[in-house]
mmCIF file of C-alpha atoms in Angstrom:
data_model
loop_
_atom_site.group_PDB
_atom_site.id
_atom_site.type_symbol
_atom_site.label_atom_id
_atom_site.label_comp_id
_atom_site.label_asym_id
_atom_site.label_seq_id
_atom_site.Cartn_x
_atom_site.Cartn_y
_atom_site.Cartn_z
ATOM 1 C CA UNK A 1 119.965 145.705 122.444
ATOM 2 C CA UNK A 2 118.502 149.007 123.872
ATOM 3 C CA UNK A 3 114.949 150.267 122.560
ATOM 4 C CA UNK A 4 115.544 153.424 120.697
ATOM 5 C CA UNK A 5 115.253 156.219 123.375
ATOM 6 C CA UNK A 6 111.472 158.238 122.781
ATOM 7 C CA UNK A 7 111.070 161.929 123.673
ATOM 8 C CA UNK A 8 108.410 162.834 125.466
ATOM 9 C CA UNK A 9 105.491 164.884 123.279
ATOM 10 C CA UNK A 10 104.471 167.397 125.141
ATOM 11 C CA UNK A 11 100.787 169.269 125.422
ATOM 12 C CA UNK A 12 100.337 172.519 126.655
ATOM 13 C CA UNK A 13 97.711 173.519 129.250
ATOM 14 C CA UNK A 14 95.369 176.227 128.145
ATOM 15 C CA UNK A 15 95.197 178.703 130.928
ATOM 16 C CA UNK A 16 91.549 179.395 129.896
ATOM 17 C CA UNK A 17 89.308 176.148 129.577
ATOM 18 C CA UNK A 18 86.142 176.466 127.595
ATOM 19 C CA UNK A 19 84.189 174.139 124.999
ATOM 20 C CA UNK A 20 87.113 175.036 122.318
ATOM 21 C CA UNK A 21 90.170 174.638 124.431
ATOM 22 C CA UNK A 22 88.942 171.567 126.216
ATOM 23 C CA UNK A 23 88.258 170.558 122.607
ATOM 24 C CA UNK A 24 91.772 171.101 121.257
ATOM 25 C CA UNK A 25 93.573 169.983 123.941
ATOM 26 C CA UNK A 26 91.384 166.312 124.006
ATOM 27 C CA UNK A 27 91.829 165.917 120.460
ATOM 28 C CA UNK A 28 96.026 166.883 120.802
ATOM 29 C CA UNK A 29 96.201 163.781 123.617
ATOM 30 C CA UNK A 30 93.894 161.904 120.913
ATOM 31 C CA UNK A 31 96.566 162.148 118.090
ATOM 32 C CA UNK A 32 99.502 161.591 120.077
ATOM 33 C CA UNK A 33 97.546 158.325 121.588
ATOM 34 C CA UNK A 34 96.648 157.354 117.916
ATOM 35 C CA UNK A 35 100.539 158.143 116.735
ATOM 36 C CA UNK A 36 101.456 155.809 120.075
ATOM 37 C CA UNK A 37 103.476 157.696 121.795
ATOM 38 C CA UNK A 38 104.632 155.875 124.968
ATOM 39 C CA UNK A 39 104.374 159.356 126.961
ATOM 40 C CA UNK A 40 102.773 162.176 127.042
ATOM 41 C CA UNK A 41 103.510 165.601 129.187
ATOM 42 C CA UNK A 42 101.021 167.531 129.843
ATOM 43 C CA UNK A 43 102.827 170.908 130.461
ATOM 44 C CA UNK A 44 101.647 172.992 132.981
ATOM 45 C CA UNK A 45 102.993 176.226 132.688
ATOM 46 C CA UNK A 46 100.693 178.386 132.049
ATOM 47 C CA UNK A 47 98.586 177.004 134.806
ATOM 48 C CA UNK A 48 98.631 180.453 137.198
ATOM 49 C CA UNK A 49 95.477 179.770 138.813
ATOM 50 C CA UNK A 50 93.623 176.476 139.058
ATOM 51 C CA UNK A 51 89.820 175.810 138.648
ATOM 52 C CA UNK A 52 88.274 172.389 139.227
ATOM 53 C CA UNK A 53 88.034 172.287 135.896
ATOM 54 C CA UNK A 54 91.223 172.067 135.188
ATOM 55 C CA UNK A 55 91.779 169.095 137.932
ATOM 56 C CA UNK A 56 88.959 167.410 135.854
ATOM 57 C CA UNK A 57 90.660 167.595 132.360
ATOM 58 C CA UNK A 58 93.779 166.715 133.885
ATOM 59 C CA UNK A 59 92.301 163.528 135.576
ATOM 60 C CA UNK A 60 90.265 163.010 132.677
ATOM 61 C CA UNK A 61 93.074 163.156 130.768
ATOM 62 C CA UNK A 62 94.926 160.777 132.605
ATOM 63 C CA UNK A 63 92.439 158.290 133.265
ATOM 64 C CA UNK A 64 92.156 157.859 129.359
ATOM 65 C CA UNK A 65 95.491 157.153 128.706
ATOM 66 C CA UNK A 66 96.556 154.938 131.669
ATOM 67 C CA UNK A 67 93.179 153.013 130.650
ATOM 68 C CA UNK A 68 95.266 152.821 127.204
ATOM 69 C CA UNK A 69 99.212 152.088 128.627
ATOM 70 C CA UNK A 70 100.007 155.435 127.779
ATOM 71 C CA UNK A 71 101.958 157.397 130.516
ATOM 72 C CA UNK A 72 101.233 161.097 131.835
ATOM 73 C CA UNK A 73 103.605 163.279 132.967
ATOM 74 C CA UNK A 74 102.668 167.098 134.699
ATOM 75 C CA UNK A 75 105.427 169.008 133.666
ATOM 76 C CA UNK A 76 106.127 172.723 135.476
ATOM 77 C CA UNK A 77 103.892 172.162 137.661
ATOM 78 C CA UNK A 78 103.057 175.605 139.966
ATOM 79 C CA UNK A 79 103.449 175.152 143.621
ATOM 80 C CA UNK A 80 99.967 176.174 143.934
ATOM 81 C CA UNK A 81 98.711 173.106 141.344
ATOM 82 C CA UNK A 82 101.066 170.832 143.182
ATOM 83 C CA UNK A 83 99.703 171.659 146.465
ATOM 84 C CA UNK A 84 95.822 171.610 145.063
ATOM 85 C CA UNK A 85 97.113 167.932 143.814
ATOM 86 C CA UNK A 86 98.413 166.879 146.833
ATOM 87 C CA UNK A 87 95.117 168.350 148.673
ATOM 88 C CA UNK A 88 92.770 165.749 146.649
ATOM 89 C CA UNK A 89 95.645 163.046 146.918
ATOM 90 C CA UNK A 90 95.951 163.405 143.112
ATOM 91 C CA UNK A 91 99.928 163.547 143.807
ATOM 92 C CA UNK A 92 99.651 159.959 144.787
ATOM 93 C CA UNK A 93 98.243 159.015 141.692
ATOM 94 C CA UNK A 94 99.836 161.455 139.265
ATOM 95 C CA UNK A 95 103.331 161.626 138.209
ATOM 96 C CA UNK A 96 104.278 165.190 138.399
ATOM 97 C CA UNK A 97 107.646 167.149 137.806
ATOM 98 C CA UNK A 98 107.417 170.235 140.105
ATOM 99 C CA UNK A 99 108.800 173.522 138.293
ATOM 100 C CA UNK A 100 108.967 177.306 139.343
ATOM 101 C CA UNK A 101 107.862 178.892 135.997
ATOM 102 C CA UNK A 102 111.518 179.351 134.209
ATOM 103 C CA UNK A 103 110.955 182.755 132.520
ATOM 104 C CA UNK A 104 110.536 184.798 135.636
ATOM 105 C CA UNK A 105 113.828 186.887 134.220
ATOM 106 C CA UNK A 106 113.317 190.435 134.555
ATOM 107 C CA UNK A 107 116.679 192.132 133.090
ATOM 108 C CA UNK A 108 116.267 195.544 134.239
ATOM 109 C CA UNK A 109 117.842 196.990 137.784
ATOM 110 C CA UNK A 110 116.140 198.963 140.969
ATOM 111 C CA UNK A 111 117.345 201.998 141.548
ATOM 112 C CA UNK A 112 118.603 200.075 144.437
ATOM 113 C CA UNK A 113 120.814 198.440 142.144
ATOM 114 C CA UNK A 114 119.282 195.166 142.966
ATOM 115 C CA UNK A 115 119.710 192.768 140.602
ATOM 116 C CA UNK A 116 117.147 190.793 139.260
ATOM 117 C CA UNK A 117 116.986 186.761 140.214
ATOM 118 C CA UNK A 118 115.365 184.239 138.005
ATOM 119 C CA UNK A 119 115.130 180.670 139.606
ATOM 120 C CA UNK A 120 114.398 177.350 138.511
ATOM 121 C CA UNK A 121 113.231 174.168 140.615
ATOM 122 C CA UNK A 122 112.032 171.116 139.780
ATOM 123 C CA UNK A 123 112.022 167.320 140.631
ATOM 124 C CA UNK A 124 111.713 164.142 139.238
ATOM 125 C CA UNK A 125 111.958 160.459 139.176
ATOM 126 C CA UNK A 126 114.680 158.289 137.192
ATOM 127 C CA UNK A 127 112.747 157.039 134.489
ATOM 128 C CA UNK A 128 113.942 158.114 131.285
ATOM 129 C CA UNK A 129 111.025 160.217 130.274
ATOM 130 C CA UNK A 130 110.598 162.058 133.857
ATOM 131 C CA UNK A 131 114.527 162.590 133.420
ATOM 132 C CA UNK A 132 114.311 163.986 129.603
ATOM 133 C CA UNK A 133 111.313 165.863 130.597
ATOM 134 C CA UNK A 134 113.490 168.026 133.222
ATOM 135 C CA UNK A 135 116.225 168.373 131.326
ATOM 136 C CA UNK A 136 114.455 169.771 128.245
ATOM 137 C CA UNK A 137 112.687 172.171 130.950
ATOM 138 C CA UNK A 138 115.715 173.425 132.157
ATOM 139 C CA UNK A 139 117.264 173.656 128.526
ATOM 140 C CA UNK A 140 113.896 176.278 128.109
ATOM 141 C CA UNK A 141 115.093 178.063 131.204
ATOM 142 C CA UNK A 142 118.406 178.559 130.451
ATOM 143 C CA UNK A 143 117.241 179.959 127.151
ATOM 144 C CA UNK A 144 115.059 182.604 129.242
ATOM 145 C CA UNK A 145 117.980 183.819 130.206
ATOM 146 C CA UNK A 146 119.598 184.880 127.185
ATOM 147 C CA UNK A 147 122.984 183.947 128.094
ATOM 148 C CA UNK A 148 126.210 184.645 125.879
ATOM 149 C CA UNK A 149 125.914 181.168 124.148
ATOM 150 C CA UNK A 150 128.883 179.111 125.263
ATOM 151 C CA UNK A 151 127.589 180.042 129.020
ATOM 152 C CA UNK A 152 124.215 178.293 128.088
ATOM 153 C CA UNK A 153 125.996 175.460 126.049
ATOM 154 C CA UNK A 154 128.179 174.827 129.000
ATOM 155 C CA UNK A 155 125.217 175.423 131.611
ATOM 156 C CA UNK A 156 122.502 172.619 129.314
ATOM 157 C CA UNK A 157 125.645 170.469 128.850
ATOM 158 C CA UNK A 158 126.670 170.198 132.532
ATOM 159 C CA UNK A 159 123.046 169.924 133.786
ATOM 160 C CA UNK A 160 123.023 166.447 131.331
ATOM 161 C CA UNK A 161 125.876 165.244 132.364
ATOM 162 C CA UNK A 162 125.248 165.121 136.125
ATOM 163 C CA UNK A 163 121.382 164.382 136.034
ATOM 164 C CA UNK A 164 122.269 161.066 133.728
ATOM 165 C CA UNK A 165 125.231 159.841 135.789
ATOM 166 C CA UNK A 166 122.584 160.355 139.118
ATOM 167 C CA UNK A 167 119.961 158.590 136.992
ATOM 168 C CA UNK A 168 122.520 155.730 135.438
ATOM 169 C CA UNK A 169 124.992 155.459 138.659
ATOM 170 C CA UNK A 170 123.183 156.538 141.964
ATOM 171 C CA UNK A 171 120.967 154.049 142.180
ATOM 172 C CA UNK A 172 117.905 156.258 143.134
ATOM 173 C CA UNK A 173 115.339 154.171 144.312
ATOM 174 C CA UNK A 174 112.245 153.804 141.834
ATOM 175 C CA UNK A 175 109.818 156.460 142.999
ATOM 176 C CA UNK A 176 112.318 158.626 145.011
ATOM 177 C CA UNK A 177 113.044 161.962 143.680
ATOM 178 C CA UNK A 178 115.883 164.032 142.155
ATOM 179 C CA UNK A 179 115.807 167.272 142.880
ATOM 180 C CA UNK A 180 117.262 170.127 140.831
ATOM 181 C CA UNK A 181 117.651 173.911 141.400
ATOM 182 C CA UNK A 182 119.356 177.192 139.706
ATOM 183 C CA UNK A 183 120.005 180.445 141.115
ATOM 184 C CA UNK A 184 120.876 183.297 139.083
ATOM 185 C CA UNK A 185 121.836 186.568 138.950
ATOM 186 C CA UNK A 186 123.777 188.592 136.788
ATOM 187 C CA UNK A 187 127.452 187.556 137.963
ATOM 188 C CA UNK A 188 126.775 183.452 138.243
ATOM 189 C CA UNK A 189 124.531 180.924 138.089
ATOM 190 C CA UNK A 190 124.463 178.427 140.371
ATOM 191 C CA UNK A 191 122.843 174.962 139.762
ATOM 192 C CA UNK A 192 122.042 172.513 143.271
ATOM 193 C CA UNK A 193 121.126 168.744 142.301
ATOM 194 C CA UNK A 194 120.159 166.779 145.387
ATOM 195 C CA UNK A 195 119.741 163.100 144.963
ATOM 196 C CA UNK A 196 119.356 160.094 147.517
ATOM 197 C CA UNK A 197 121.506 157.595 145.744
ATOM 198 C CA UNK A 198 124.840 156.124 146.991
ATOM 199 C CA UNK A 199 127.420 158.612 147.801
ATOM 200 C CA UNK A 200 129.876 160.233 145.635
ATOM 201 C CA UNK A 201 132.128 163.111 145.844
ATOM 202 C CA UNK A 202 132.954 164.340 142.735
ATOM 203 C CA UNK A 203 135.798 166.721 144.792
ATOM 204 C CA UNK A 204 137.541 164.131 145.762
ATOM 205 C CA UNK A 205 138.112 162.061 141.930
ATOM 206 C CA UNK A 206 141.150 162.866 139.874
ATOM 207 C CA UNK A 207 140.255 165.044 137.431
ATOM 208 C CA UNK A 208 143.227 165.141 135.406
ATOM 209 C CA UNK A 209 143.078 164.392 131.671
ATOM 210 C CA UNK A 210 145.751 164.043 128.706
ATOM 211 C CA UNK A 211 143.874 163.688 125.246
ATOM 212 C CA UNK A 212 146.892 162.377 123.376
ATOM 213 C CA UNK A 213 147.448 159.655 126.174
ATOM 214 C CA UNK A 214 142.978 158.997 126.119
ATOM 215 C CA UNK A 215 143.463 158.359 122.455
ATOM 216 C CA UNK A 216 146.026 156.569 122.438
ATOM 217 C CA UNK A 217 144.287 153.933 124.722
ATOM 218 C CA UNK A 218 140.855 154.580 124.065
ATOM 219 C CA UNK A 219 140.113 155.713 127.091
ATOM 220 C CA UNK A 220 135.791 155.082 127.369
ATOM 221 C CA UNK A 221 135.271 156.805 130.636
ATOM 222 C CA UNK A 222 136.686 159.234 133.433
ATOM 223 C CA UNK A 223 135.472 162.331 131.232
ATOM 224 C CA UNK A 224 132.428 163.519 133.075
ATOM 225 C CA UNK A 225 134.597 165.058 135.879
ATOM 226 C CA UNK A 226 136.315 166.847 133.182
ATOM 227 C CA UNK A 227 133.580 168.486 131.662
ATOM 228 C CA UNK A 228 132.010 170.013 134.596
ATOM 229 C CA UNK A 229 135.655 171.326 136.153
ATOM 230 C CA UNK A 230 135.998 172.514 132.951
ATOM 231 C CA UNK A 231 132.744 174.017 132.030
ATOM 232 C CA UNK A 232 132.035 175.677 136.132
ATOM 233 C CA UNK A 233 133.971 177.351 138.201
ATOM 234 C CA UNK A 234 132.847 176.291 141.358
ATOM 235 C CA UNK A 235 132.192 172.245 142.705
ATOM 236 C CA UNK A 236 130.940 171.893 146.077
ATOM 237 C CA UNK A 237 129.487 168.351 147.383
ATOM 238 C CA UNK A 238 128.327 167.179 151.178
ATOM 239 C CA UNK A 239 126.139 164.537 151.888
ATOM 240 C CA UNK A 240 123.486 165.245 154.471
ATOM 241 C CA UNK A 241 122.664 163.351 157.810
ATOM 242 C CA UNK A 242 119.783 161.853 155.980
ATOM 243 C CA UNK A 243 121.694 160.168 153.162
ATOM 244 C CA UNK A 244 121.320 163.143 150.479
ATOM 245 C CA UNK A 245 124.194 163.592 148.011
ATOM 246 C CA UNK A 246 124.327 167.398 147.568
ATOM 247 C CA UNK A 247 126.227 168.742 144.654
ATOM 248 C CA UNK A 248 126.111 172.689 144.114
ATOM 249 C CA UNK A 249 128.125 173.836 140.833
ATOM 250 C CA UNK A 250 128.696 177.510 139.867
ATOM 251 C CA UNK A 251 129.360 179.036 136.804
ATOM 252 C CA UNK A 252 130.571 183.208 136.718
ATOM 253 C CA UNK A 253 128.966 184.908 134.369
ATOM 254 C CA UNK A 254 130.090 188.268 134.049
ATOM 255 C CA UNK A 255 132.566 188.508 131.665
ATOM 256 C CA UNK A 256 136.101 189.738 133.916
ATOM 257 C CA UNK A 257 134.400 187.066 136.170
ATOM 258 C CA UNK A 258 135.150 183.863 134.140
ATOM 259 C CA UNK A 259 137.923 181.855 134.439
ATOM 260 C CA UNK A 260 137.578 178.529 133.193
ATOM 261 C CA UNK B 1 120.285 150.476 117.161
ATOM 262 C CA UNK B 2 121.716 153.336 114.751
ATOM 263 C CA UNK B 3 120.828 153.525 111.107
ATOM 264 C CA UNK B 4 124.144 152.481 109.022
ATOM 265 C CA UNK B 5 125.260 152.971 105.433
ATOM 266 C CA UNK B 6 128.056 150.856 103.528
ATOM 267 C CA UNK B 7 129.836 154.151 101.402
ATOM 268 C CA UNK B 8 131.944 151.470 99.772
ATOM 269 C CA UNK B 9 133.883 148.558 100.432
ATOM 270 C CA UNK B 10 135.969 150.606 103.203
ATOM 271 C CA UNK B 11 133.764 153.040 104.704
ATOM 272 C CA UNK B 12 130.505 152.972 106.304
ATOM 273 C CA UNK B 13 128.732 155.845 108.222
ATOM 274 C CA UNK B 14 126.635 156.113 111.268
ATOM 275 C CA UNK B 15 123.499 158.229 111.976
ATOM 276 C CA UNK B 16 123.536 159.696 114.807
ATOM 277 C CA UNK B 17 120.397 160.810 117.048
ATOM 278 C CA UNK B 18 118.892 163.280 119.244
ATOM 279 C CA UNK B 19 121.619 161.958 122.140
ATOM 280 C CA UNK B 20 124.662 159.949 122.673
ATOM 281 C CA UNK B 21 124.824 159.026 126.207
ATOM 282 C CA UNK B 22 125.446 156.118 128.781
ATOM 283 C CA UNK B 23 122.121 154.642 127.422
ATOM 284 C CA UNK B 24 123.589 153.960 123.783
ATOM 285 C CA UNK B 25 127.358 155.003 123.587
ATOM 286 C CA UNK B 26 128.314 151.177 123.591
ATOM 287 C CA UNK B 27 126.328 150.747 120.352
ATOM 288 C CA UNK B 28 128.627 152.573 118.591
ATOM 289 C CA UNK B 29 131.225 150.569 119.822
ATOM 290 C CA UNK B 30 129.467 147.576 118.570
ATOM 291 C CA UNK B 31 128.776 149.407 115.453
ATOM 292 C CA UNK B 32 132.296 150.183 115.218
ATOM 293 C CA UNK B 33 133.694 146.057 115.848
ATOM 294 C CA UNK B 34 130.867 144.726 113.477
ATOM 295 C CA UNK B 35 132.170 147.068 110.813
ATOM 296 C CA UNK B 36 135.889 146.038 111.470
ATOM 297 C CA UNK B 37 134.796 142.518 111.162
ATOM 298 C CA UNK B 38 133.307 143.192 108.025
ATOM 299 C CA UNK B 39 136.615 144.664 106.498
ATOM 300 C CA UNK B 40 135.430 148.267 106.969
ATOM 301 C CA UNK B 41 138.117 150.770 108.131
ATOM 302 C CA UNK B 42 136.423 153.722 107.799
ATOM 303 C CA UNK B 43 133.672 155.142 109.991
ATOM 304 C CA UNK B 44 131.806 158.529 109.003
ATOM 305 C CA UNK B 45 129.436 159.623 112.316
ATOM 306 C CA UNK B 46 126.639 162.254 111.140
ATOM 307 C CA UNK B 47 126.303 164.043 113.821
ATOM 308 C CA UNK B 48 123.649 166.620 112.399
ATOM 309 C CA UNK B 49 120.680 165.530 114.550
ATOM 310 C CA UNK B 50 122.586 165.261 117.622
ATOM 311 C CA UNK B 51 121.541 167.418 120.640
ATOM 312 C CA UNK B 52 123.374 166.134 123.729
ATOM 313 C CA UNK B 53 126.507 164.964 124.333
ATOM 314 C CA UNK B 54 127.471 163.157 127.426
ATOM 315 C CA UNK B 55 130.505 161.773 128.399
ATOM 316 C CA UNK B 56 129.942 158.580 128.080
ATOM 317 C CA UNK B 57 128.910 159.478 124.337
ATOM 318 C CA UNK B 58 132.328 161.244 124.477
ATOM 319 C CA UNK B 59 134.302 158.354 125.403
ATOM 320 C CA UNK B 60 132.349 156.006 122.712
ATOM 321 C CA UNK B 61 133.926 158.099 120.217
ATOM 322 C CA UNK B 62 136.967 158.202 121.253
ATOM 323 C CA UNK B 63 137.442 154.600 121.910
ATOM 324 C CA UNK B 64 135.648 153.970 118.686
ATOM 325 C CA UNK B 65 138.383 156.043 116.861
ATOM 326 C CA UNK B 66 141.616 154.333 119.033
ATOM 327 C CA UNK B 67 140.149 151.100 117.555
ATOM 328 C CA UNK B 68 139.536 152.065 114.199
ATOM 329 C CA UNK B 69 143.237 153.557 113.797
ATOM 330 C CA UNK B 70 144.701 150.326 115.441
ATOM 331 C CA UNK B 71 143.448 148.536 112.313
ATOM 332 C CA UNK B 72 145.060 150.872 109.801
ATOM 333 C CA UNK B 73 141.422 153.400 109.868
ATOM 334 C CA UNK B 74 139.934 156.093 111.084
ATOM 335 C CA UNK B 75 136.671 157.899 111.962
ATOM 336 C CA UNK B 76 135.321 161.255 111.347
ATOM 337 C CA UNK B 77 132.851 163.240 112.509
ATOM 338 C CA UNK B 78 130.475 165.602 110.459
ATOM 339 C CA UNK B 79 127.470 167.656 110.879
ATOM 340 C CA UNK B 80 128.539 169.050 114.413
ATOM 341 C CA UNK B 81 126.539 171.493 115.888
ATOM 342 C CA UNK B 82 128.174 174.299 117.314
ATOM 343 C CA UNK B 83 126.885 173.080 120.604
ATOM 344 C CA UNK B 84 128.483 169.571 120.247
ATOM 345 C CA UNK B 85 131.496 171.410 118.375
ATOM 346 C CA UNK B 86 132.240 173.214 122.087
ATOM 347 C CA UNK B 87 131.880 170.452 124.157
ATOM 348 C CA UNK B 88 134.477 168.250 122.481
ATOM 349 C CA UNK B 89 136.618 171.530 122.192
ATOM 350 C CA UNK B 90 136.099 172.362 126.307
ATOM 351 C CA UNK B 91 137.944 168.156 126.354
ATOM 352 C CA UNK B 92 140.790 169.934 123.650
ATOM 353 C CA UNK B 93 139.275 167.387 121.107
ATOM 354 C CA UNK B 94 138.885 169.659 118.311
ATOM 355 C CA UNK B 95 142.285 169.328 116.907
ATOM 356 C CA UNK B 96 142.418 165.530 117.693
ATOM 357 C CA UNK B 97 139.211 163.914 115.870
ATOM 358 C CA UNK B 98 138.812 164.709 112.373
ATOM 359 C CA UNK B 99 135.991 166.607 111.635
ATOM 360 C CA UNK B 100 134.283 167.595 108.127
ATOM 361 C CA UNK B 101 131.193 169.888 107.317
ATOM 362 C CA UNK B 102 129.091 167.414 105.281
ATOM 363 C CA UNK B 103 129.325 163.943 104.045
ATOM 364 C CA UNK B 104 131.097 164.435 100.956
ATOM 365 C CA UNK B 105 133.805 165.918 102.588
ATOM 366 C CA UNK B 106 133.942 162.983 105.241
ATOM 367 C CA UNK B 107 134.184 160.329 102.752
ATOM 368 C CA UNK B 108 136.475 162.369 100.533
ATOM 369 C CA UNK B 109 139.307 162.675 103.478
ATOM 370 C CA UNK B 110 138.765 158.945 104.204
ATOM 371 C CA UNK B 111 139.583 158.111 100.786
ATOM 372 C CA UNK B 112 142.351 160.196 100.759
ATOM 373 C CA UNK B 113 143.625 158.141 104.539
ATOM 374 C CA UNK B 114 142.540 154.740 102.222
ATOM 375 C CA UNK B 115 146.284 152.881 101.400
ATOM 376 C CA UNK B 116 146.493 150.905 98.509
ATOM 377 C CA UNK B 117 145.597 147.141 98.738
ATOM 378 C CA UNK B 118 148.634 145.231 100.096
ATOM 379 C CA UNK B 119 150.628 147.945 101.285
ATOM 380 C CA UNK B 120 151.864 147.595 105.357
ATOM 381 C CA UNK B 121 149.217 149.186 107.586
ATOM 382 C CA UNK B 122 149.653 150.986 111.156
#
């Protein structure tokens, strides 16, 4: 029997640290630790520029809790923190999930009539909690976005699908990485996973599916392919010299675009 | 495991979570058989906490429900958020698993489906 699944709790960051902050933020790790939670993400975000002082609450941090079995995960981290991490070898020690800040949107056009990009990249392990943490990151992103809402249902419920089946089927490594990206623009979105698990070409299944004949068996599996046909427009997968499964989906956006 | 509740002598219902996915979609299957062993025909799934979807969580229920009607029952959903509403209409599931807005209404439709003690079944 399966232990009941725990969600992260997540901690913000304070971009400022002084006596207070430190304060509140110590005593929010303290009260998750006493209401033993099995995880906690410390969420980066709002981490534009480092100080030392940060690194040292964020060891600090950690240091207390792995002295107590309780694990730490950096969530969104900047490439500037992850590169200050990986400077003092802290990336050896810490896990992190790497992040572009998600709510870079900016909705208005250049005279240029460029349109505006918003990205989102991030990477993480296949433990359950590294896996839940990315997925409820890019659930935050794709609400940046302020999509019509079936677009984000089908965007949050394709980006679960495919990051469990990697995490439940690939067999990733332990301590090798997924790694996830999104593009977007105003006409499509378009979401890259890259994993280095076993291959599989999702082209090449049969995607065909009768729900009268699935009930009347009972069919338990062959869905997944379903869903993402059905909820993109666009599957492209290749598998790189170096043993990378590379699966890019695309879903149109603008509205004489779709065609699902 | 989920949280269960005997309704009556025919029905029970399950709680759903935050997720039904590869890591617990066969517990509902095993939900499902325990209750069929215990005489139960009718499964209610509240679905009102439930957040994702997967496939695997997709094909739990509809295995669950190919079972349950084998042995003269059925199972229906309530509580669907319009999130988990689209996903099982994008697999044109809608029309095909019987859905309800609350509890009552659940139980009330599988009462309705009950047949009388003795009669033929299937």
């Amino acid at each position: 029997m399966l232990t009941r699944a725990r969600k992260p709790h997540a901690v913000q960051v304070p971009a400022e640290l002084n006596p207070d902050t430190i304060r509140a933020l110590e005593n929010s790790v303290d009260q998750l630790i006493a209401d033993g939670v099995g995880t906690i993400v410390l969420d980066c975000t709002k981490l534009a520029h480092i100080s030392s002082m940060h690194i040292g609450v964020i060891w600090s941090i950690h240091s207390r809790c792995d002295n107590l079995g309780v694990g730490v995960i950096l969530n969104s981290v900047s490439q500037t923190l992850s590169r200050v991490l990986r400077i003092l070898d802290l990336d050896k020690l810490l896990e992190i999930n790497e992040s572009v800040a998600a709510s870079e949107k900016s909705s208005h056009l250049s005279q240029a009539g460029r349109e505006a990009i918003a990205e989102f990249q991030a990477r993480c392990k296949t433990d359950e909690e590294s896996v839940a943490a990315v997925n409820d990151s890019f659930r935050e992103y794709i609400r940046s976005l302020e999509l019509e809402k079936h677009q984000a249902i089908d965007l949050e419920t394709v980006f679960y699908e495919v990051i469990t089946n990697i995490k439940n089927h690939a067999d990733v490594t332990p301590g090798e990485y997924i790694t996830v990206s999104a593009r977007f623009n105003e006409q499509q979105l378009v979401l890259n996973f890259a994993d280095p698990g076993m291959p599989f070409d999702p082209t090449r299944q049969r995607g065909s599916f009768n729900v009268v004949e699935s009930l009347e068996i009972g069919q338990k599996n062959g869905f997944g392919l379903t869903m993402i046909s059905r909820m993109t427009d666009k599957i492209e997968y290749s598998r790189s010299k170096d043993g990378v499964n590379l699966l890019s989906l695309t879903k149109l956006l603008a509205k004489d675009n779709n065609s699902v | 495991m989920f949280d269960t509740e005997q309704i009556d002598s025919a029905t029970i219902v399950i709680r759903m979570g935050r997720v039904l996915d590869n890591n617990n979609a066969h517990e509902v299957m095993q939900v499902v058989d325990a209750a069929i062993k215990d005489g139960h025909r009718f499964v209610v799934c509240d679905m009102t906490g439930l957040e994702f979807l997967s496939s695997a969580g997709v094909g739990s229920l509809i295995s669950s429900l190919s079972v349950l009607r084998s042995n003269g029952g059925s199972l229906t959903l309530f509580g669907l958020s319009e999130k988990i509403l689209h996903v099982l209409e994008v697999l044109d599931l809608k029309d095909y698993i019987p859905m309800e807005t609350n509890l009552e209404a659940a139980v009330a439709r599988c009462k309705s489906q009950a047949k009388p003690e003795g009669s033929t079944q299937g």
